[in-house]
């Protein structure tokens, strides 16, 4: 999952890049309007509106015109109601006012990607990630063309990870996705992930990021 971070404050940008990379995202940083509008295609943009060579509003309009389905979150010091209304009307999907917590920003990123992935998945119920082929409608899985039989929970864990390949999902997030609660605890999740890895025959596909969570390897 690729994220374009548009932020002219070097210290803020460094902290955000570090946080995003720990979460498994690939991040490109742009500090100006010119760099932002010429950046490579991405899945999501974190957009500061106060840039040294222009207004982030212009960046938003340019990127939205190029890709109507692009996810954009405005991250800015402009906190007045009028600013938030303008930001959302210009094409931002969400609006975060500085100062903000990294945990809240990450949660908003995950929520936005989850919503948009579900929309895309509704149009294409079969996804391929590396050697994996997952049919959501039929609830079937193939690895390198070999059919694999999974339990309902194992399939749900794999399906949840496959909705955001390469992105680290926390244990709490997976428990909510699969069990709709966190009461089962991380031990239950570990047992199911271990069984899933064994059945896939490729333990490297589902990676454990110590102290953070799990992600589906895309390579």
Tab-separated table of N, CA and C in Angstrom, residues 69-213:
chain	number	residue	atom	x	y	z
A	69	UNK	N	-10.916	8.043	-7.626
A	69	UNK	CA	-11.065	7.074	-6.531
A	69	UNK	C	-9.960	7.179	-5.487
A	70	UNK	N	-9.041	8.118	-5.655
A	70	UNK	CA	-7.919	8.246	-4.721
A	70	UNK	C	-8.406	8.642	-3.322
A	71	UNK	N	-7.838	8.004	-2.290
A	71	UNK	CA	-8.170	8.347	-0.894
A	71	UNK	C	-7.320	9.547	-0.466
A	72	UNK	N	-7.965	10.582	0.053
A	72	UNK	CA	-7.246	11.791	0.472
A	72	UNK	C	-7.700	12.189	1.877
A	73	UNK	N	-6.730	12.359	2.775
A	73	UNK	CA	-7.002	12.868	4.124
A	73	UNK	C	-6.252	14.186	4.280
A	74	UNK	N	-6.981	15.269	4.519
A	74	UNK	CA	-6.351	16.558	4.786
A	74	UNK	C	-5.827	16.548	6.224
A	75	UNK	N	-4.544	16.875	6.386
A	75	UNK	CA	-3.918	16.934	7.714
A	75	UNK	C	-3.349	18.335	7.850
A	76	UNK	N	-4.004	19.194	8.623
A	76	UNK	CA	-3.691	20.610	8.551
A	76	UNK	C	-3.943	21.336	9.875
A	77	UNK	N	-3.329	22.507	9.981
A	77	UNK	CA	-3.562	23.347	11.164
A	77	UNK	C	-4.827	24.188	11.015
A	78	UNK	N	-5.419	24.182	9.839
A	78	UNK	CA	-6.648	24.956	9.621
A	78	UNK	C	-7.824	24.230	10.283
A	79	UNK	N	-8.182	24.695	11.465
A	79	UNK	CA	-9.179	23.966	12.242
A	79	UNK	C	-10.546	24.594	12.316
A	80	UNK	N	-10.734	25.746	11.673
A	80	UNK	CA	-12.046	26.394	11.726
A	80	UNK	C	-13.079	25.573	10.954
A	81	UNK	N	-14.343	25.713	11.380
A	81	UNK	CA	-15.413	24.959	10.725
A	81	UNK	C	-15.443	25.250	9.220
A	82	UNK	N	-15.267	26.524	8.850
A	82	UNK	CA	-15.304	26.892	7.436
A	82	UNK	C	-14.207	26.173	6.657
A	83	UNK	N	-13.017	26.066	7.276
A	83	UNK	CA	-11.912	25.378	6.610
A	83	UNK	C	-12.224	23.896	6.410
A	84	UNK	N	-12.799	23.277	7.464
A	84	UNK	CA	-13.115	21.844	7.365
A	84	UNK	C	-14.150	21.594	6.271
A	85	UNK	N	-15.159	22.487	6.194
A	85	UNK	CA	-16.193	22.338	5.168
A	85	UNK	C	-15.579	22.460	3.768
A	86	UNK	N	-14.717	23.477	3.601
A	86	UNK	CA	-14.071	23.664	2.301
A	86	UNK	C	-13.210	22.447	1.957
A	87	UNK	N	-12.466	21.963	2.957
A	87	UNK	CA	-11.595	20.820	2.718
A	87	UNK	C	-12.348	19.585	2.256
A	88	UNK	N	-13.459	19.319	2.900
A	88	UNK	CA	-14.240	18.138	2.527
A	88	UNK	C	-14.930	18.340	1.180
A	89	UNK	N	-15.390	19.560	0.935
A	89	UNK	CA	-16.061	19.820	-0.341
A	89	UNK	C	-15.085	19.840	-1.515
A	90	UNK	N	-13.825	20.147	-1.255
A	90	UNK	CA	-12.861	20.194	-2.365
A	90	UNK	C	-12.446	18.789	-2.789
A	91	UNK	N	-12.803	17.783	-1.965
A	91	UNK	CA	-12.509	16.422	-2.391
A	91	UNK	C	-11.824	15.549	-1.368
A	92	UNK	N	-11.503	16.092	-0.186
A	92	UNK	CA	-10.887	15.256	0.843
A	92	UNK	C	-11.928	14.278	1.395
A	93	UNK	N	-11.476	13.046	1.696
A	93	UNK	CA	-12.375	12.044	2.275
A	93	UNK	C	-12.470	12.193	3.785
A	94	UNK	N	-11.444	12.773	4.392
A	94	UNK	CA	-11.425	12.946	5.842
A	94	UNK	C	-10.585	14.184	6.143
A	95	UNK	N	-10.683	14.686	7.377
A	95	UNK	CA	-10.028	15.941	7.726
A	95	UNK	C	-9.511	15.831	9.159
A	96	UNK	N	-8.210	15.966	9.340
A	96	UNK	CA	-7.586	15.860	10.655
A	96	UNK	C	-6.880	17.174	10.967
A	97	UNK	N	-7.174	17.739	12.150
A	97	UNK	CA	-6.618	19.032	12.527
A	97	UNK	C	-5.402	18.824	13.436
A	98	UNK	N	-4.306	19.540	13.128
A	98	UNK	CA	-3.113	19.519	13.961
A	98	UNK	C	-3.351	20.343	15.230
A	99	UNK	N	-2.765	19.953	16.369
A	99	UNK	CA	-1.993	18.729	16.584
A	99	UNK	C	-2.908	17.513	16.690
A	100	UNK	N	-2.402	16.377	16.269
A	100	UNK	CA	-3.185	15.139	16.300
A	100	UNK	C	-2.309	14.035	16.860
A	101	UNK	N	-2.948	12.968	17.288
A	101	UNK	CA	-2.162	11.823	17.758
A	101	UNK	C	-1.913	10.886	16.575
A	102	UNK	N	-0.750	10.265	16.563
A	102	UNK	CA	-0.430	9.320	15.503
A	102	UNK	C	-1.410	8.142	15.514
A	103	UNK	N	-1.820	7.731	16.723
A	103	UNK	CA	-2.747	6.596	16.813
A	103	UNK	C	-4.072	6.931	16.135
A	104	UNK	N	-4.572	8.158	16.346
A	104	UNK	CA	-5.832	8.545	15.714
A	104	UNK	C	-5.672	8.608	14.190
A	105	UNK	N	-4.552	9.171	13.735
A	105	UNK	CA	-4.340	9.259	12.289
A	105	UNK	C	-4.275	7.872	11.665
A	106	UNK	N	-3.557	6.954	12.328
A	106	UNK	CA	-3.463	5.601	11.782
A	106	UNK	C	-4.836	4.941	11.745
A	107	UNK	N	-5.638	5.159	12.792
A	107	UNK	CA	-6.986	4.575	12.813
A	107	UNK	C	-7.840	5.139	11.676
A	108	UNK	N	-7.705	6.428	11.389
A	108	UNK	CA	-8.480	7.036	10.299
A	108	UNK	C	-8.027	6.491	8.943
A	109	UNK	N	-6.710	6.278	8.790
A	109	UNK	CA	-6.195	5.692	7.551
A	109	UNK	C	-6.787	4.297	7.349
A	110	UNK	N	-6.741	3.492	8.410
A	110	UNK	CA	-7.255	2.127	8.318
A	110	UNK	C	-8.742	2.123	7.988
A	111	UNK	N	-9.506	3.029	8.625
A	111	UNK	CA	-10.949	3.071	8.381
A	111	UNK	C	-11.252	3.451	6.933
A	112	UNK	N	-10.523	4.439	6.419
A	112	UNK	CA	-10.767	4.880	5.045
A	112	UNK	C	-10.388	3.792	4.046
A	113	UNK	N	-9.236	3.158	4.253
A	113	UNK	CA	-8.816	2.094	3.347
A	113	UNK	C	-9.769	0.910	3.427
A	114	UNK	N	-10.283	0.642	4.638
A	114	UNK	CA	-11.230	-0.475	4.796
A	114	UNK	C	-12.504	-0.215	3.997
A	115	UNK	N	-13.002	1.011	4.080
A	115	UNK	CA	-14.235	1.349	3.348
A	115	UNK	C	-14.017	1.259	1.847
A	116	UNK	N	-12.939	1.827	1.369
A	116	UNK	CA	-12.716	1.852	-0.079
A	116	UNK	C	-12.386	0.467	-0.615
A	117	UNK	N	-11.676	-0.333	0.195
A	117	UNK	CA	-11.366	-1.696	-0.244
A	117	UNK	C	-12.630	-2.511	-0.371
A	118	UNK	N	-13.554	-2.320	0.555
A	118	UNK	CA	-14.816	-3.060	0.486
A	118	UNK	C	-15.576	-2.709	-0.784
A	119	UNK	N	-15.532	-1.427	-1.167
A	119	UNK	CA	-16.221	-1.011	-2.393
A	119	UNK	C	-15.580	-1.681	-3.599
A	120	UNK	N	-14.239	-1.653	-3.626
A	120	UNK	CA	-13.551	-2.276	-4.759
A	120	UNK	C	-13.801	-3.776	-4.782
A	121	UNK	N	-13.813	-4.382	-3.578
A	121	UNK	CA	-13.982	-5.827	-3.511
A	121	UNK	C	-15.375	-6.245	-3.962
A	122	UNK	N	-16.371	-5.365	-3.758
A	122	UNK	CA	-17.726	-5.710	-4.174
A	122	UNK	C	-17.799	-5.863	-5.691
A	123	UNK	N	-16.907	-5.185	-6.403
A	123	UNK	CA	-16.888	-5.295	-7.857
A	123	UNK	C	-16.013	-6.446	-8.331
A	124	UNK	N	-15.077	-6.851	-7.510
A	124	UNK	CA	-14.181	-7.950	-7.879
A	124	UNK	C	-14.035	-8.850	-6.658
A	125	UNK	N	-14.783	-9.931	-6.621
A	125	UNK	CA	-14.807	-10.776	-5.434
A	125	UNK	C	-13.622	-11.718	-5.350
A	126	UNK	N	-12.821	-11.760	-6.393
A	126	UNK	CA	-11.631	-12.603	-6.363
A	126	UNK	C	-10.388	-11.719	-6.411
A	127	UNK	N	-9.476	-11.952	-5.479
A	127	UNK	CA	-8.247	-11.161	-5.454
A	127	UNK	C	-7.052	-12.096	-5.523
A	128	UNK	N	-5.968	-11.602	-6.064
A	128	UNK	CA	-4.724	-12.357	-6.124
A	128	UNK	C	-3.627	-11.540	-5.460
A	129	UNK	N	-2.956	-12.156	-4.508
A	129	UNK	CA	-1.849	-11.524	-3.800
A	129	UNK	C	-0.678	-12.491	-3.813
A	130	UNK	N	0.355	-12.174	-4.568
A	130	UNK	CA	1.476	-13.091	-4.675
A	130	UNK	C	0.999	-14.441	-5.182
A	131	UNK	N	1.342	-15.537	-4.477
A	131	UNK	CA	0.917	-16.869	-4.929
A	131	UNK	C	-0.518	-17.208	-4.521
A	132	UNK	N	-1.166	-16.291	-3.787
A	132	UNK	CA	-2.508	-16.564	-3.267
A	132	UNK	C	-3.589	-16.117	-4.237
A	133	UNK	N	-4.653	-16.917	-4.320
A	133	UNK	CA	-5.855	-16.519	-5.040
A	133	UNK	C	-7.027	-16.762	-4.108
A	134	UNK	N	-7.736	-15.676	-3.752
A	134	UNK	CA	-8.816	-15.774	-2.770
A	134	UNK	C	-10.126	-15.396	-3.435
A	135	UNK	N	-11.096	-16.306	-3.376
A	135	UNK	CA	-12.436	-16.041	-3.888
A	135	UNK	C	-13.334	-15.776	-2.687
A	136	UNK	N	-13.690	-14.517	-2.475
A	136	UNK	CA	-14.463	-14.143	-1.291
A	136	UNK	C	-15.869	-14.727	-1.339
A	137	UNK	N	-16.460	-14.746	-2.537
A	137	UNK	CA	-17.840	-15.228	-2.635
A	137	UNK	C	-17.917	-16.734	-2.371
A	138	UNK	N	-16.995	-17.478	-2.958
A	138	UNK	CA	-16.999	-18.937	-2.786
A	138	UNK	C	-16.248	-19.371	-1.530
A	139	UNK	N	-15.522	-18.428	-0.908
A	139	UNK	CA	-14.715	-18.693	0.284
A	139	UNK	C	-13.719	-19.827	0.009
A	140	UNK	N	-13.011	-19.697	-1.100
A	140	UNK	CA	-11.990	-20.684	-1.448
A	140	UNK	C	-10.636	-19.988	-1.572
A	141	UNK	N	-9.579	-20.768	-1.350
A	141	UNK	CA	-8.210	-20.247	-1.388
A	141	UNK	C	-7.338	-21.207	-2.180
A	142	UNK	N	-6.482	-20.632	-3.016
A	142	UNK	CA	-5.476	-21.423	-3.722
A	142	UNK	C	-4.108	-20.805	-3.456
A	143	UNK	N	-3.104	-21.676	-3.317
A	143	UNK	CA	-1.712	-21.238	-3.188
A	143	UNK	C	-0.933	-21.874	-4.321
A	144	UNK	N	-0.376	-21.042	-5.198
A	144	UNK	CA	0.328	-21.554	-6.381
A	144	UNK	C	-0.543	-22.541	-7.155
A	145	UNK	N	-1.840	-22.259	-7.238
A	145	UNK	CA	-2.757	-23.114	-7.984
A	145	UNK	C	-3.272	-24.313	-7.220
A	146	UNK	N	-2.784	-24.504	-5.989
A	146	UNK	CA	-3.201	-25.648	-5.164
A	146	UNK	C	-4.315	-25.221	-4.208
A	147	UNK	N	-5.437	-25.930	-4.252
A	147	UNK	CA	-6.557	-25.602	-3.372
A	147	UNK	C	-6.202	-25.913	-1.921
A	148	UNK	N	-6.569	-25.016	-1.022
A	148	UNK	CA	-6.296	-25.190	0.406
A	148	UNK	C	-7.618	-25.097	1.163
A	149	UNK	N	-7.855	-26.046	2.030
A	149	UNK	CA	-9.091	-26.046	2.823
A	149	UNK	C	-8.833	-25.382	4.174
A	150	UNK	N	-9.572	-24.316	4.444
A	150	UNK	CA	-9.411	-23.570	5.691
A	150	UNK	C	-10.704	-23.624	6.503
A	151	UNK	N	-10.556	-23.477	7.810
A	151	UNK	CA	-11.751	-23.320	8.646
A	151	UNK	C	-12.317	-21.916	8.425
A	152	UNK	N	-13.515	-21.694	8.951
A	152	UNK	CA	-14.161	-20.389	8.757
A	152	UNK	C	-13.311	-19.254	9.340
A	153	UNK	N	-12.769	-19.453	10.543
A	153	UNK	CA	-11.970	-18.401	11.174
A	153	UNK	C	-10.647	-18.185	10.434
A	154	UNK	N	-10.035	-19.287	9.988
A	154	UNK	CA	-8.769	-19.152	9.253
A	154	UNK	C	-8.996	-18.366	7.959
A	155	UNK	N	-10.096	-18.681	7.270
A	155	UNK	CA	-10.387	-17.942	6.035
A	155	UNK	C	-10.626	-16.465	6.347
A	156	UNK	N	-11.373	-16.181	7.415
A	156	UNK	CA	-11.685	-14.793	7.747
A	156	UNK	C	-10.423	-13.996	8.092
A	157	UNK	N	-9.476	-14.638	8.782
A	157	UNK	CA	-8.212	-13.961	9.099
A	157	UNK	C	-7.463	-13.632	7.810
A	158	UNK	N	-7.348	-14.630	6.923
A	158	UNK	CA	-6.637	-14.422	5.660
A	158	UNK	C	-7.341	-13.364	4.810
A	159	UNK	N	-8.669	-13.413	4.767
A	159	UNK	CA	-9.425	-12.441	3.973
A	159	UNK	C	-9.226	-11.026	4.508
A	160	UNK	N	-9.181	-10.888	5.831
A	160	UNK	CA	-8.984	-9.571	6.429
A	160	UNK	C	-7.602	-9.027	6.070
A	161	UNK	N	-6.569	-9.856	6.172
A	161	UNK	CA	-5.219	-9.424	5.819
A	161	UNK	C	-5.119	-9.093	4.336
A	162	UNK	N	-5.816	-9.860	3.496
A	162	UNK	CA	-5.718	-9.673	2.044
A	162	UNK	C	-6.407	-8.405	1.567
A	163	UNK	N	-7.280	-7.836	2.393
A	163	UNK	CA	-7.933	-6.585	1.995
A	163	UNK	C	-6.949	-5.429	1.980
A	164	UNK	N	-5.852	-5.544	2.754
A	164	UNK	CA	-4.814	-4.510	2.756
A	164	UNK	C	-3.448	-5.204	2.707
A	165	UNK	N	-3.085	-5.810	1.586
A	165	UNK	CA	-1.824	-6.555	1.498
A	165	UNK	C	-0.628	-5.682	1.876
A	166	UNK	N	0.255	-6.240	2.683
A	166	UNK	CA	1.466	-5.539	3.072
A	166	UNK	C	1.311	-4.636	4.276
A	167	UNK	N	0.071	-4.353	4.656
A	167	UNK	CA	-0.190	-3.460	5.787
A	167	UNK	C	-0.296	-4.285	7.069
A	168	UNK	N	0.332	-3.802	8.137
A	168	UNK	CA	0.284	-4.504	9.412
A	168	UNK	C	-1.054	-4.215	10.094
A	169	UNK	N	-1.786	-5.278	10.407
A	169	UNK	CA	-3.027	-5.133	11.162
A	169	UNK	C	-2.774	-5.598	12.585
A	170	UNK	N	-3.221	-4.821	13.548
A	170	UNK	CA	-3.003	-5.175	14.949
A	170	UNK	C	-3.829	-6.408	15.326
A	171	UNK	N	-3.416	-7.063	16.427
A	171	UNK	CA	-4.184	-8.200	16.908
A	171	UNK	C	-5.607	-7.810	17.256
A	172	UNK	N	-5.757	-6.638	17.882
A	172	UNK	CA	-7.100	-6.172	18.243
A	172	UNK	C	-7.965	-5.975	17.005
A	173	UNK	N	-7.369	-5.442	15.951
A	173	UNK	CA	-8.117	-5.217	14.713
A	173	UNK	C	-8.575	-6.536	14.104
A	174	UNK	N	-7.694	-7.537	14.089
A	174	UNK	CA	-8.066	-8.836	13.526
A	174	UNK	C	-9.134	-9.517	14.369
A	175	UNK	N	-9.022	-9.397	15.681
A	175	UNK	CA	-10.042	-9.988	16.555
A	175	UNK	C	-11.402	-9.348	16.301
A	176	UNK	N	-11.416	-8.042	16.099
A	176	UNK	CA	-12.683	-7.366	15.809
A	176	UNK	C	-13.223	-7.781	14.447
A	177	UNK	N	-12.331	-7.884	13.447
A	177	UNK	CA	-12.767	-8.264	12.101
A	177	UNK	C	-13.345	-9.669	12.073
A	178	UNK	N	-12.694	-10.587	12.780
A	178	UNK	CA	-13.032	-12.011	12.669
A	178	UNK	C	-14.028	-12.461	13.731
A	179	UNK	N	-13.810	-11.989	14.974
A	179	UNK	CA	-14.672	-12.427	16.075
A	179	UNK	C	-15.676	-11.341	16.503
A	180	UNK	N	-15.527	-10.132	15.920
A	180	UNK	CA	-16.367	-8.981	16.262
A	180	UNK	C	-16.263	-8.627	17.748
A	181	UNK	N	-15.186	-9.007	18.377
A	181	UNK	CA	-14.920	-8.670	19.771
A	181	UNK	C	-13.453	-8.947	20.048
A	182	UNK	N	-12.935	-8.435	21.160
A	182	UNK	CA	-11.550	-8.736	21.528
A	182	UNK	C	-11.483	-9.694	22.708
A	183	UNK	N	-12.654	-10.231	23.112
A	183	UNK	CA	-12.674	-11.063	24.312
A	183	UNK	C	-11.882	-12.360	24.127
A	184	UNK	N	-11.792	-12.855	22.847
A	184	UNK	CA	-11.118	-14.128	22.618
A	184	UNK	C	-9.642	-14.055	22.984
A	185	UNK	N	-9.046	-12.880	22.883
A	185	UNK	CA	-7.658	-12.724	23.275
A	185	UNK	C	-6.672	-13.097	22.188
A	186	UNK	N	-5.434	-12.647	22.406
A	186	UNK	CA	-4.413	-12.822	21.387
A	186	UNK	C	-3.958	-14.272	21.264
A	187	UNK	N	-4.084	-15.067	22.345
A	187	UNK	CA	-3.670	-16.469	22.256
A	187	UNK	C	-4.527	-17.214	21.242
A	188	UNK	N	-5.820	-16.941	21.256
A	188	UNK	CA	-6.723	-17.566	20.286
A	188	UNK	C	-6.309	-17.193	18.873
A	189	UNK	N	-5.979	-15.922	18.674
A	189	UNK	CA	-5.559	-15.458	17.355
A	189	UNK	C	-4.263	-16.149	16.930
A	190	UNK	N	-3.310	-16.260	17.872
A	190	UNK	CA	-2.035	-16.904	17.556
A	190	UNK	C	-2.230	-18.352	17.116
A	191	UNK	N	-3.135	-19.053	17.782
A	191	UNK	CA	-3.392	-20.462	17.447
A	191	UNK	C	-3.946	-20.569	16.035
A	192	UNK	N	-4.904	-19.713	15.697
A	192	UNK	CA	-5.504	-19.763	14.368
A	192	UNK	C	-4.505	-19.340	13.279
A	193	UNK	N	-3.686	-18.342	13.583
A	193	UNK	CA	-2.681	-17.911	12.597
A	193	UNK	C	-1.663	-19.032	12.365
A	194	UNK	N	-1.264	-19.719	13.439
A	194	UNK	CA	-0.329	-20.829	13.298
A	194	UNK	C	-0.898	-21.933	12.411
A	195	UNK	N	-2.159	-22.251	12.622
A	195	UNK	CA	-2.813	-23.273	11.809
A	195	UNK	C	-2.940	-22.811	10.356
A	196	UNK	N	-3.264	-21.534	10.167
A	196	UNK	CA	-3.390	-20.979	8.813
A	196	UNK	C	-2.064	-21.086	8.064
A	197	UNK	N	-0.977	-20.709	8.735
A	197	UNK	CA	0.344	-20.791	8.103
A	197	UNK	C	0.660	-22.223	7.680
A	198	UNK	N	0.390	-23.169	8.559
A	198	UNK	CA	0.688	-24.574	8.264
A	198	UNK	C	-0.103	-25.048	7.051
A	199	UNK	N	-1.364	-24.678	6.969
A	199	UNK	CA	-2.189	-25.130	5.853
A	199	UNK	C	-1.785	-24.472	4.537
A	200	UNK	N	-1.364	-23.224	4.596
A	200	UNK	CA	-0.939	-22.552	3.367
A	200	UNK	C	0.346	-23.165	2.823
A	201	UNK	N	1.126	-23.771	3.727
A	201	UNK	CA	2.384	-24.366	3.287
A	201	UNK	C	3.448	-23.343	2.966
A	202	UNK	N	3.154	-22.087	3.255
A	202	UNK	CA	4.092	-20.972	3.025
A	202	UNK	C	4.047	-20.081	4.261
A	203	UNK	N	4.739	-20.486	5.341
A	203	UNK	CA	4.679	-19.701	6.588
A	203	UNK	C	5.095	-18.249	6.410
A	204	UNK	N	5.894	-17.971	5.365
A	204	UNK	CA	6.363	-16.604	5.148
A	204	UNK	C	5.257	-15.681	4.638
A	205	UNK	N	4.144	-16.232	4.177
A	205	UNK	CA	3.083	-15.384	3.622
A	205	UNK	C	2.419	-14.518	4.694
A	206	UNK	N	2.181	-15.091	5.866
A	206	UNK	CA	1.571	-14.333	6.966
A	206	UNK	C	2.670	-14.042	7.979
A	207	UNK	N	3.097	-12.781	8.023
A	207	UNK	CA	4.228	-12.393	8.848
A	207	UNK	C	3.767	-11.788	10.165
A	208	UNK	N	4.483	-12.156	11.232
A	208	UNK	CA	4.226	-11.583	12.553
A	208	UNK	C	5.190	-10.420	12.770
A	209	UNK	N	4.659	-9.208	12.929
A	209	UNK	CA	5.491	-8.046	13.236
A	209	UNK	C	5.446	-7.885	14.750
A	210	UNK	N	6.535	-8.261	15.398
A	210	UNK	CA	6.563	-8.353	16.858
A	210	UNK	C	6.072	-7.065	17.527
A	211	UNK	N	5.124	-7.236	18.430
A	211	UNK	CA	4.606	-6.111	19.196
A	211	UNK	C	3.625	-5.237	18.443
A	212	UNK	N	3.367	-5.558	17.168
A	212	UNK	CA	2.457	-4.723	16.370
A	212	UNK	C	1.264	-5.532	15.858
A	213	UNK	N	1.540	-6.598	15.106
A	213	UNK	CA	0.433	-7.391	14.573
A	213	UNK	C	0.883	-8.300	13.446
